[in-house]
Coordinates of C-alpha atoms in Angstrom, one line a residue:
Chain A
M1 CA 97.5 -121.2 0.2
I2 CA 95.0 -122.9 -3.1
K3 CA 93.6 -125.0 -0.4
I4 CA 92.5 -122.3 2.1
A5 CA 91.3 -120.4 -1.1
R6 CA 89.2 -123.1 -2.3
L7 CA 88.1 -124.2 1.7
F8 CA 87.1 -120.6 2.2
L9 CA 85.3 -120.8 -1.4
A10 CA 83.3 -123.9 -0.4
L11 CA 82.5 -122.4 3.1
V12 CA 81.1 -119.0 1.2
L13 CA 79.0 -121.7 -1.3
V14 CA 77.4 -123.4 2.1
F15 CA 76.6 -119.8 3.4
L16 CA 74.7 -119.2 0.2
Y17 CA 72.7 -122.4 0.2
L18 CA 72.5 -124.0 3.3
P19 CA 69.5 -121.7 4.5
I20 CA 68.1 -122.9 1.1
V21 CA 68.5 -126.1 1.8
V22 CA 67.2 -126.2 5.2
M23 CA 64.2 -124.3 3.7
A24 CA 63.5 -126.8 0.9
A25 CA 63.8 -129.7 3.3
M26 CA 61.2 -128.1 6.0
G27 CA 58.3 -128.0 3.4
F28 CA 59.1 -132.1 3.0
N29 CA 58.5 -132.4 6.8
A30 CA 55.5 -133.4 8.5
S31 CA 55.6 -131.2 11.4
P32 CA 53.9 -127.8 11.2
L33 CA 56.0 -126.5 13.9
Y34 CA 59.3 -127.7 11.6
A35 CA 60.3 -129.9 14.9
L36 CA 63.0 -133.1 14.3
P37 CA 63.6 -135.4 13.4
F38 CA 62.7 -135.5 10.2
D39 CA 59.5 -137.4 8.8
F40 CA 59.0 -137.2 4.7
T41 CA 55.8 -136.2 3.9
T42 CA 54.0 -134.5 0.3
H43 CA 51.4 -132.9 3.0
W44 CA 52.0 -130.1 2.8
Y45 CA 52.2 -129.9 -1.3
Q46 CA 49.0 -131.4 -1.3
E47 CA 47.5 -128.8 1.1
L48 CA 48.8 -126.1 -1.0
A49 CA 47.0 -127.7 -4.3
G50 CA 43.8 -127.0 -2.5
N51 CA 44.9 -123.7 -1.6
G52 CA 43.0 -121.5 -4.0
R53 CA 44.8 -118.1 -3.1
L54 CA 47.9 -119.0 -3.5
I55 CA 47.0 -120.9 -6.6
E56 CA 45.4 -117.8 -8.2
A57 CA 48.2 -115.4 -7.0
G58 CA 50.7 -117.9 -8.7
W59 CA 49.1 -117.5 -11.9
N60 CA 48.9 -113.9 -11.9
S61 CA 52.4 -114.1 -11.2
I62 CA 53.0 -116.3 -14.1
W63 CA 51.0 -114.1 -16.3
L64 CA 52.2 -110.8 -15.4
A65 CA 55.7 -112.0 -16.0
V66 CA 54.8 -113.5 -19.5
L67 CA 53.5 -109.9 -20.3
T68 CA 56.2 -108.1 -19.0
S69 CA 58.9 -110.5 -21.2
V70 CA 56.8 -109.7 -24.1
I71 CA 56.9 -106.1 -24.1
A72 CA 60.0 -105.3 -22.3
T73 CA 61.9 -107.4 -24.9
A74 CA 60.1 -105.9 -27.6
L75 CA 60.0 -102.6 -26.4
G76 CA 63.7 -102.9 -25.3
T77 CA 65.5 -104.3 -28.5
L78 CA 63.7 -101.6 -30.4
A79 CA 65.7 -98.8 -28.2
A80 CA 68.6 -101.2 -28.1
L81 CA 68.8 -100.9 -32.1
A82 CA 69.0 -97.1 -31.8
L83 CA 70.9 -96.7 -29.2
W84 CA 73.9 -99.5 -30.2
R85 CA 73.7 -99.0 -33.8
R86 CA 72.7 -95.4 -34.5
T87 CA 74.6 -91.9 -34.0
F88 CA 72.8 -89.2 -32.7
R89 CA 72.9 -86.4 -30.3
G90 CA 71.3 -86.6 -26.5
R91 CA 72.5 -90.5 -26.9
S92 CA 74.8 -91.0 -23.4
I93 CA 71.9 -88.8 -21.7
L94 CA 69.1 -91.9 -22.8
R95 CA 71.8 -94.6 -22.0
I96 CA 72.1 -92.5 -18.5
L97 CA 68.2 -92.4 -18.0
L98 CA 68.2 -96.8 -17.8
L99 CA 69.3 -96.1 -15.1
P100 CA 67.1 -94.6 -12.4
P101 CA 64.7 -97.8 -12.3
I102 CA 68.2 -100.0 -11.8
A103 CA 69.9 -97.7 -9.1
I104 CA 67.0 -96.2 -7.3
P105 CA 65.8 -98.4 -4.6
W106 CA 62.9 -99.8 -5.2
L107 CA 61.0 -98.7 -2.1
I108 CA 61.1 -95.1 -3.5
T109 CA 60.1 -96.4 -6.9
G110 CA 57.4 -98.5 -5.8
T111 CA 55.9 -95.9 -3.6
A112 CA 56.0 -93.0 -6.1
M113 CA 54.2 -95.4 -8.4
L114 CA 51.7 -96.0 -5.5
V115 CA 51.3 -91.9 -5.5
F116 CA 51.4 -90.9 -9.2
F117 CA 48.8 -94.0 -10.4
F118 CA 46.9 -93.1 -7.4
W119 CA 46.9 -89.4 -8.3
T120 CA 46.1 -90.1 -12.3
G121 CA 43.3 -92.6 -11.5
I122 CA 45.3 -95.8 -12.9
G123 CA 45.4 -97.0 -9.4
R124 CA 46.6 -100.3 -8.3
G125 CA 46.2 -104.0 -9.2
L126 CA 47.5 -105.9 -12.1
H127 CA 47.2 -103.9 -14.4
A128 CA 49.7 -101.2 -12.7
M129 CA 51.9 -104.1 -11.8
L130 CA 52.0 -104.4 -15.2
I131 CA 53.3 -101.0 -16.0
G132 CA 55.6 -101.0 -13.1
H133 CA 57.4 -104.3 -14.1
V134 CA 57.9 -103.6 -17.8
A135 CA 59.4 -100.3 -16.6
L136 CA 62.0 -102.3 -14.2
A137 CA 62.6 -104.8 -17.0
I138 CA 63.1 -102.7 -20.0
P139 CA 66.6 -101.2 -18.8
Y140 CA 68.3 -104.8 -18.5
V141 CA 66.7 -105.7 -22.2
V142 CA 68.3 -102.9 -23.3
L143 CA 71.9 -104.0 -21.7
V144 CA 71.8 -107.3 -22.7
V145 CA 70.6 -107.0 -26.0
G146 CA 73.0 -104.1 -26.1
T147 CA 75.8 -106.4 -25.6
G148 CA 75.0 -108.7 -27.8
L149 CA 75.0 -106.1 -30.3
Q150 CA 78.2 -104.8 -29.3
T151 CA 79.7 -108.2 -30.0
L152 CA 77.7 -108.5 -33.6
R153 CA 79.6 -107.3 -36.6
A154 CA 77.6 -104.1 -38.2
D155 CA 78.9 -104.9 -41.8
L156 CA 77.4 -108.2 -42.4
E157 CA 74.3 -106.4 -42.5
E158 CA 75.5 -104.1 -45.0
A159 CA 77.5 -107.0 -46.3
A160 CA 73.8 -108.5 -47.1
M161 CA 72.6 -104.9 -48.4
S162 CA 75.4 -104.5 -50.6
L163 CA 74.6 -107.8 -52.3
G164 CA 71.1 -106.2 -53.2
S165 CA 69.2 -107.3 -50.0
T166 CA 66.3 -104.5 -49.1
P167 CA 67.0 -103.1 -45.5
I168 CA 64.1 -104.9 -43.8
H169 CA 65.0 -108.5 -45.7
A170 CA 68.8 -107.5 -44.4
F171 CA 67.4 -107.2 -41.1
F172 CA 64.9 -110.3 -40.4
R173 CA 67.4 -113.1 -42.3
V174 CA 70.9 -111.4 -40.9
T175 CA 71.2 -109.2 -37.7
L176 CA 67.5 -110.7 -36.1
P177 CA 68.8 -114.5 -36.5
L178 CA 72.6 -113.3 -35.5
L179 CA 70.7 -111.7 -32.0
L180 CA 68.5 -114.0 -31.2
P181 CA 70.0 -115.6 -28.6
S182 CA 70.6 -112.0 -26.7
I183 CA 66.8 -111.1 -27.5
V184 CA 65.5 -114.9 -25.5
G185 CA 68.1 -114.1 -22.6
A186 CA 66.9 -110.8 -22.5
A187 CA 63.1 -112.2 -22.5
L188 CA 64.3 -115.1 -19.6
F189 CA 66.0 -112.4 -17.9
A190 CA 62.7 -109.8 -17.5
F191 CA 60.5 -112.7 -17.2
A192 CA 62.5 -113.4 -14.0
V193 CA 62.9 -110.0 -13.0
S194 CA 59.4 -109.9 -13.0
L195 CA 58.6 -113.2 -11.1
D196 CA 60.7 -112.6 -8.2
Q197 CA 59.7 -108.1 -7.9
F198 CA 58.0 -108.2 -4.8
V199 CA 58.4 -103.9 -3.6
I200 CA 56.6 -102.9 -6.3
S201 CA 54.2 -105.5 -6.5
Y202 CA 53.6 -104.8 -2.9
F203 CA 52.8 -101.3 -2.8
L204 CA 50.3 -101.8 -6.3
S205 CA 48.6 -104.8 -5.0
V206 CA 45.1 -104.8 -3.4
P207 CA 43.4 -107.4 -2.2
G208 CA 42.6 -109.8 -4.2
M209 CA 44.8 -108.9 -7.2
T210 CA 47.9 -110.1 -5.5
T211 CA 51.5 -112.1 -6.9
L212 CA 52.6 -114.9 -5.5
P213 CA 55.7 -112.7 -3.8
V214 CA 53.2 -110.6 -2.0
E215 CA 50.9 -113.2 -0.5
I216 CA 54.5 -115.4 0.7
Y217 CA 55.1 -111.9 2.4
S218 CA 51.5 -111.5 4.0
A219 CA 51.6 -115.1 5.0
I220 CA 55.1 -114.9 6.4
R221 CA 53.8 -111.6 8.7
K222 CA 50.9 -114.4 9.8
G223 CA 53.4 -116.6 11.0
F224 CA 55.3 -119.3 9.4
T225 CA 53.9 -122.6 7.9
P226 CA 55.9 -125.5 6.1
E227 CA 52.9 -124.5 3.4
I228 CA 55.0 -121.0 2.9
N229 CA 57.9 -123.4 2.6
A230 CA 56.8 -125.3 -0.3
I231 CA 55.3 -122.7 -2.5
S232 CA 58.5 -120.7 -1.6
T233 CA 60.9 -123.6 -2.8
I234 CA 58.4 -123.7 -6.4
L235 CA 59.1 -120.1 -6.8
L236 CA 62.7 -120.5 -5.9
V237 CA 63.1 -123.8 -8.5
A238 CA 61.3 -121.8 -10.8
S239 CA 63.3 -118.7 -11.2
M240 CA 66.5 -120.4 -11.0
I241 CA 65.6 -122.9 -14.0
V242 CA 64.7 -119.4 -15.9
I243 CA 67.8 -118.0 -15.0
L244 CA 69.8 -120.8 -16.0
G245 CA 68.5 -120.7 -19.3
F246 CA 69.5 -117.2 -19.1
A247 CA 73.0 -117.7 -18.9
R248 CA 72.9 -120.1 -21.6
F249 CA 71.5 -118.2 -24.4
A250 CA 73.0 -114.6 -23.4
R251 CA 76.6 -115.1 -21.6
P252 CA 76.2 -111.9 -19.5
G253 CA 78.6 -109.2 -18.7
G254 CA 81.5 -111.6 -20.1
I255 CA 81.0 -114.0 -17.1
G256 CA 84.1 -116.5 -18.0
E257 CA 84.9 -115.1 -21.0
R258 CA 88.4 -114.0 -20.2
S259 CA 89.3 -117.1 -18.4
Chain B
M1 CA 56.5 -98.1 -35.8
P2 CA 57.9 -98.2 -38.9
P3 CA 59.5 -101.7 -40.4
E4 CA 62.9 -99.9 -41.5
A5 CA 63.1 -99.5 -38.0
G6 CA 65.7 -102.2 -37.3
V7 CA 68.5 -100.6 -40.1
A8 CA 70.9 -98.5 -39.1
G9 CA 71.8 -95.1 -41.4
L10 CA 71.3 -96.9 -44.6
P11 CA 70.8 -95.4 -48.0
A12 CA 67.9 -96.8 -49.0
A13 CA 65.7 -95.8 -45.7
R14 CA 67.2 -92.3 -46.0
R15 CA 65.7 -92.0 -49.6
R16 CA 62.3 -92.2 -48.4
M17 CA 62.4 -90.6 -44.5
P18 CA 65.3 -88.5 -42.3
P19 CA 67.7 -91.0 -40.4
W20 CA 66.1 -88.8 -37.1
V21 CA 62.2 -90.3 -37.7
A22 CA 63.1 -94.1 -37.8
T23 CA 66.0 -93.3 -34.6
A24 CA 63.2 -91.8 -32.4
A25 CA 60.5 -94.5 -33.3
L26 CA 62.8 -97.0 -32.3
L27 CA 63.3 -95.2 -28.6
L28 CA 59.7 -93.1 -28.2
P29 CA 58.4 -96.3 -26.9
S30 CA 60.5 -97.6 -24.3
Y31 CA 61.6 -93.8 -23.0
A32 CA 57.3 -93.4 -23.7
W33 CA 57.0 -96.6 -21.1
L34 CA 60.2 -95.0 -18.6
T35 CA 58.7 -91.4 -18.3
L36 CA 55.3 -92.7 -17.6
A37 CA 56.2 -95.5 -14.7
V38 CA 59.4 -93.7 -13.3
L39 CA 59.9 -90.4 -14.3
L40 CA 56.8 -88.8 -14.0
P41 CA 55.7 -91.0 -10.3
L42 CA 59.2 -89.3 -8.9
A43 CA 58.3 -85.8 -10.0
A44 CA 54.5 -86.4 -8.6
M45 CA 56.4 -88.2 -5.5
F46 CA 58.6 -84.5 -5.1
A47 CA 55.5 -82.7 -5.5
F48 CA 53.7 -84.5 -2.9
S49 CA 56.6 -83.9 0.0
F50 CA 56.1 -80.2 -0.1
L51 CA 52.2 -80.8 0.6
H52 CA 50.8 -80.5 4.2
A53 CA 48.8 -83.6 4.1
T54 CA 47.8 -86.1 1.8
P55 CA 45.1 -84.3 -0.7
L56 CA 42.5 -87.2 -0.1
G57 CA 38.6 -85.7 -0.3
N58 CA 38.0 -81.7 -0.1
K59 CA 40.9 -81.1 2.0
P60 CA 43.0 -78.0 0.3
V61 CA 45.9 -78.3 -0.6
V62 CA 48.8 -76.7 1.3
W63 CA 52.3 -76.4 0.3
T64 CA 54.9 -76.3 2.9
L65 CA 58.3 -77.4 3.3
E66 CA 57.7 -78.5 6.8
Q67 CA 57.8 -82.8 5.9
Y68 CA 61.4 -81.6 5.6
R69 CA 62.0 -80.9 9.0
A70 CA 60.8 -84.7 10.1
F71 CA 64.0 -85.0 11.7
Y72 CA 63.8 -82.1 13.7
D73 CA 60.5 -82.2 15.0
Q74 CA 60.4 -86.1 15.7
P75 CA 64.5 -86.9 17.0
Y76 CA 63.6 -90.4 17.1
L77 CA 63.7 -90.4 13.1
L78 CA 67.4 -89.6 13.5
G79 CA 67.9 -93.0 15.7
V80 CA 66.3 -94.4 13.0
A81 CA 68.7 -93.2 10.3
W82 CA 71.3 -94.0 12.2
A83 CA 70.4 -97.6 12.4
S84 CA 69.4 -97.5 9.1
L85 CA 73.0 -96.5 8.2
S86 CA 75.0 -98.6 10.6
I87 CA 73.0 -101.5 9.1
G88 CA 74.2 -100.5 5.4
L89 CA 78.1 -99.7 6.7
W90 CA 78.1 -103.4 8.6
T91 CA 76.7 -105.1 5.5
T92 CA 78.9 -103.3 2.7
G93 CA 81.7 -104.1 4.9
I94 CA 81.1 -107.4 5.6
C95 CA 80.2 -108.2 1.8
A96 CA 83.4 -106.2 1.0
V97 CA 85.7 -108.1 3.2
V98 CA 84.5 -112.0 2.4
G99 CA 83.1 -111.2 -1.5
F100 CA 86.5 -109.5 -2.3
A101 CA 88.6 -112.8 -0.8
A102 CA 85.8 -115.1 -2.4
A103 CA 86.5 -113.0 -5.7
L104 CA 90.2 -113.3 -4.8
A105 CA 90.0 -117.3 -4.4
L106 CA 88.1 -117.8 -7.5
V107 CA 90.9 -115.9 -10.0
R108 CA 94.1 -117.7 -7.8
A109 CA 92.5 -121.0 -6.7
T110 CA 90.7 -121.9 -9.5
A111 CA 90.3 -122.5 -13.4
G112 CA 88.6 -123.4 -16.4
R113 CA 85.1 -124.9 -16.8
A114 CA 85.0 -125.3 -12.5
R115 CA 85.9 -121.5 -12.5
E116 CA 83.0 -120.6 -14.9
T117 CA 80.4 -123.3 -12.4
L118 CA 81.4 -122.0 -9.2
L119 CA 81.1 -118.3 -10.3
I120 CA 77.4 -119.4 -11.7
L121 CA 76.9 -121.5 -8.2
V122 CA 77.7 -117.7 -6.8
L123 CA 75.4 -115.4 -8.6
L124 CA 72.6 -118.0 -8.6
P125 CA 70.6 -117.5 -5.1
F126 CA 71.0 -113.6 -6.1
W127 CA 68.4 -114.0 -8.9
T128 CA 66.3 -115.9 -7.2
N129 CA 63.2 -114.2 -4.9
G130 CA 64.8 -112.4 -1.6
L131 CA 61.6 -112.6 0.4
V132 CA 62.6 -116.1 0.1
R133 CA 66.0 -115.9 0.6
V134 CA 65.0 -114.1 4.0
F135 CA 62.6 -116.3 5.1
S136 CA 64.8 -119.4 4.4
W137 CA 66.9 -117.3 7.2
T138 CA 64.7 -117.6 10.1
M139 CA 64.5 -121.5 9.6
V140 CA 67.6 -121.7 10.6
I141 CA 68.5 -118.8 12.9
R142 CA 65.0 -119.0 15.0
E143 CA 64.9 -120.9 18.8
G144 CA 65.0 -124.5 18.2
G145 CA 65.5 -123.7 14.4
F146 CA 68.5 -125.3 12.5
L147 CA 71.4 -123.8 13.7
D148 CA 70.6 -124.6 17.4
T149 CA 70.1 -128.7 16.1
F150 CA 72.8 -128.8 14.7
V151 CA 74.4 -127.2 18.2
R152 CA 73.1 -129.5 20.2
W153 CA 74.3 -132.5 18.6
F154 CA 77.7 -132.0 19.9
W155 CA 76.6 -130.5 23.1
P156 CA 73.2 -131.6 23.9
S157 CA 72.5 -129.1 26.6
A158 CA 73.5 -126.0 24.8
P159 CA 71.5 -122.5 25.3
S160 CA 69.9 -121.5 22.4
L161 CA 72.1 -119.6 19.7
G162 CA 68.7 -117.9 18.0
F163 CA 69.0 -114.8 17.2
L164 CA 66.0 -114.2 15.1
Y165 CA 64.3 -110.3 15.9
T166 CA 68.1 -109.2 16.0
T167 CA 70.4 -106.5 14.1
P168 CA 72.8 -108.6 13.9
A169 CA 69.6 -110.7 11.9
I170 CA 68.8 -108.2 9.8
V171 CA 73.0 -107.7 8.7
L172 CA 73.3 -111.5 8.1
G173 CA 69.9 -111.6 5.8
L174 CA 71.4 -108.8 4.1
V175 CA 75.0 -110.0 3.5
H176 CA 73.3 -112.9 2.8
G177 CA 71.2 -111.0 -0.2
Y178 CA 74.2 -108.9 -1.7
L179 CA 77.0 -110.9 -1.2
P180 CA 76.6 -112.1 -5.1
Y181 CA 77.4 -108.1 -5.8
M182 CA 80.6 -107.9 -4.4
V183 CA 81.9 -111.1 -5.8
L184 CA 80.9 -110.4 -9.5
T185 CA 82.4 -106.9 -9.2
C186 CA 85.6 -107.5 -7.1
Y187 CA 86.1 -110.9 -10.1
I188 CA 85.5 -108.6 -13.1
A189 CA 88.4 -106.3 -11.4
L190 CA 90.8 -108.9 -10.1
L191 CA 90.6 -111.0 -13.9
S192 CA 92.1 -107.5 -15.3
I193 CA 95.1 -107.4 -12.9
D194 CA 98.2 -108.7 -15.1
E195 CA 100.0 -111.4 -13.6
A196 CA 103.7 -109.7 -14.4
V197 CA 103.1 -107.6 -11.8
I198 CA 102.1 -110.0 -9.0
E199 CA 105.1 -112.2 -10.5
A200 CA 107.8 -109.4 -10.1
A201 CA 106.5 -108.1 -6.4
Q202 CA 107.2 -111.8 -5.5
S203 CA 110.4 -112.1 -7.4
L204 CA 111.3 -108.8 -5.6
G205 CA 110.9 -110.5 -2.4
A206 CA 107.2 -109.3 -1.2
R207 CA 105.4 -111.3 1.2
W208 CA 101.7 -112.1 0.3
W209 CA 100.7 -109.2 2.6
T210 CA 102.4 -106.7 0.8
V211 CA 101.2 -107.9 -2.5
L212 CA 97.4 -108.0 -1.3
F213 CA 97.3 -104.8 0.2
K214 CA 99.7 -102.8 -1.8
I215 CA 98.6 -104.4 -5.3
L216 CA 95.9 -106.9 -5.4
V217 CA 93.5 -103.9 -3.6
P218 CA 94.5 -100.8 -4.7
L219 CA 94.0 -102.4 -8.3
A220 CA 90.6 -103.9 -7.3
A221 CA 89.8 -100.8 -6.2
P222 CA 87.3 -99.7 -8.8
G223 CA 85.3 -103.3 -8.4
L224 CA 85.3 -102.7 -4.5
V225 CA 83.5 -99.3 -5.0
T226 CA 80.9 -100.6 -7.5
G227 CA 79.9 -103.8 -5.6
A228 CA 80.0 -101.0 -2.2
I229 CA 77.9 -98.7 -4.2
L230 CA 75.4 -101.5 -5.4
I231 CA 75.1 -102.8 -2.1
F232 CA 74.7 -99.6 0.1
V233 CA 72.1 -98.2 -2.0
P234 CA 69.5 -101.0 -1.8
V235 CA 70.5 -101.5 1.5
I236 CA 69.4 -98.5 3.3
G237 CA 66.1 -98.8 1.6
A238 CA 65.2 -101.9 2.7
F239 CA 62.0 -102.6 4.7
M240 CA 61.5 -106.5 4.0
E241 CA 64.5 -108.1 5.5
P242 CA 64.5 -105.7 9.0
R243 CA 60.3 -106.9 8.8
I244 CA 61.0 -110.8 8.6
L245 CA 64.5 -110.9 10.7
G246 CA 63.8 -107.8 12.6
G247 CA 60.5 -107.9 14.2
R248 CA 60.1 -105.5 16.4
V249 CA 63.8 -104.4 16.7
G250 CA 63.8 -104.0 13.1
V251 CA 62.7 -100.3 12.8
T252 CA 64.5 -98.5 9.8
M253 CA 64.2 -96.0 7.1
G254 CA 62.8 -98.5 4.7
T255 CA 60.0 -99.8 7.1
V256 CA 59.6 -96.1 8.2
I257 CA 58.9 -94.7 4.6
E258 CA 56.5 -97.7 3.8
D259 CA 54.5 -97.4 7.0
Q260 CA 53.7 -93.7 5.8
F261 CA 52.3 -95.5 2.9
T262 CA 51.0 -98.1 4.0
Q263 CA 49.4 -97.6 7.7
A264 CA 49.6 -93.9 8.4
F265 CA 48.6 -92.6 5.1
N266 CA 50.7 -89.6 5.6
W267 CA 52.2 -89.7 1.8
P268 CA 53.5 -86.4 2.3
L269 CA 56.2 -87.0 4.9
G270 CA 56.7 -90.5 3.5
S271 CA 57.6 -88.4 0.5
A272 CA 59.7 -86.4 1.9
L273 CA 61.7 -89.1 3.6
A274 CA 61.9 -91.0 0.5
F275 CA 63.7 -88.0 -0.8
T276 CA 66.0 -87.1 1.7
M277 CA 67.0 -91.1 1.3
L278 CA 67.2 -90.7 -2.6
A279 CA 69.5 -87.2 -1.4
V280 CA 71.7 -89.7 0.3
V281 CA 71.9 -92.4 -2.4
L282 CA 72.8 -89.3 -5.2
A283 CA 75.0 -88.2 -2.7
V284 CA 76.8 -91.4 -2.5
F285 CA 77.3 -91.7 -6.7
A286 CA 78.4 -88.4 -7.0
T287 CA 81.1 -88.9 -4.4
F288 CA 82.3 -92.5 -5.7
S289 CA 82.1 -91.8 -9.5
G290 CA 84.8 -89.3 -8.8
V291 CA 86.9 -91.8 -7.6
L292 CA 86.0 -93.8 -10.0
R293 CA 86.9 -92.0 -12.8
R294 CA 90.3 -90.8 -11.4
S295 CA 91.0 -94.9 -10.6
A296 CA 90.4 -95.4 -14.4
A297 CA 92.6 -92.6 -15.5
T298 CA 95.6 -93.8 -13.8

């Protein structure tokens, strides 16, 4: 029974990783029509280096993810401090209000942003994407930092203050350092949310102001080339590294904690 | 923002200002942002769904309910809705069976560091770009793709098994995308089951299927339901997967709504369809939140 279970797990992992591995391998195959036998080349990566459009979209994605991460982490951490360290009326409603960006299909959120930003004159482009990405990332930051705060004892801060520390001093010398792993984890998570975001970027992009996923999508719709495999592989590896970093800093949702 | 911001209910802070000021200052930036970027847009879209036409140029604004009659006026939409629904149900169902089994295997057949590593391996693809993962399936299931090559190693004259641009291809891509959700929610639910319950059943002579269907599945039901909601809701709104994996057959509510905004520029109709879908989503949440609360209470 145990052996069957382990075999099944192995099959699930093959199912999850096989297409990704095939896709990545094809980026190193010489044939532009993905024909086998496999013939190793870095030609498509060199081609990529000369593709100004994709490079520009790549930089847009990175800058957008950095800004999203910084803004969402700053705002979300403050909100988490209020939602988990203070009691006030309406707290549970405010916590529920974090759900719409996570729970409503992105198609609906994205088109709603398109309509509203058009109507108010905010328009489309990278600034509109930044507004959207930060809104998507804030709830995740609040939840990750909030989970961190829950495991952090409030009395440490009170102890520091009863020993004569000022509230600001206590926050910066006691709470913040202890909370730092959660905050770094939340920042990495926000970075990944933005880097991988496609739907909202798609609706808010204008030609010449796109992100990598949007460019990849329009390239796929025009026809497959191994160059798309190359850029997709880079994006995939980048987000895997960021997410493993997140798992290292903030152990999400008690995964593996109880084992 | 006052620097006292981070401090909870302290005498020093209280002397200088009432505590609600600091609370509000902590919350205001996030919630103002969410209001501007999510809540107001949704409200605006709701208003748009009652318009006769997209208010471009000097067209007069005419309020109407006609957009919500779309399913009646354009019967082909019923077929599209049914296609989306069945894609959603198939995806959710397959994820439930495979995800539950995988979570069970994780909990019962692995332990310690190996289990932790395996869980991370299962969850890792979920946080990578969905678009890239959908694209990667086209490499496998296209005619002459990896699947065909693999089969022809053993049977050189095999007919092509490629099924890109079919409905099963869409379901496959969606299952691949959302399976990790189900594994995670079932894993958490299964972990909390008391080992003694299973041992008691076994010592009383229960066979494995009795244990599975009378103990494990009912006790892990909240995990199954949560996973099902987390999968069904985004899947019925999917448009990128049907477009890439479904080609011409990939017409779903998601792609119809997308078309209204990017091709047809019929924003009121797109808004009305989006809100109809949102109503379905909320109905799903409302139905199952009751089930979840009941199972949490017992």
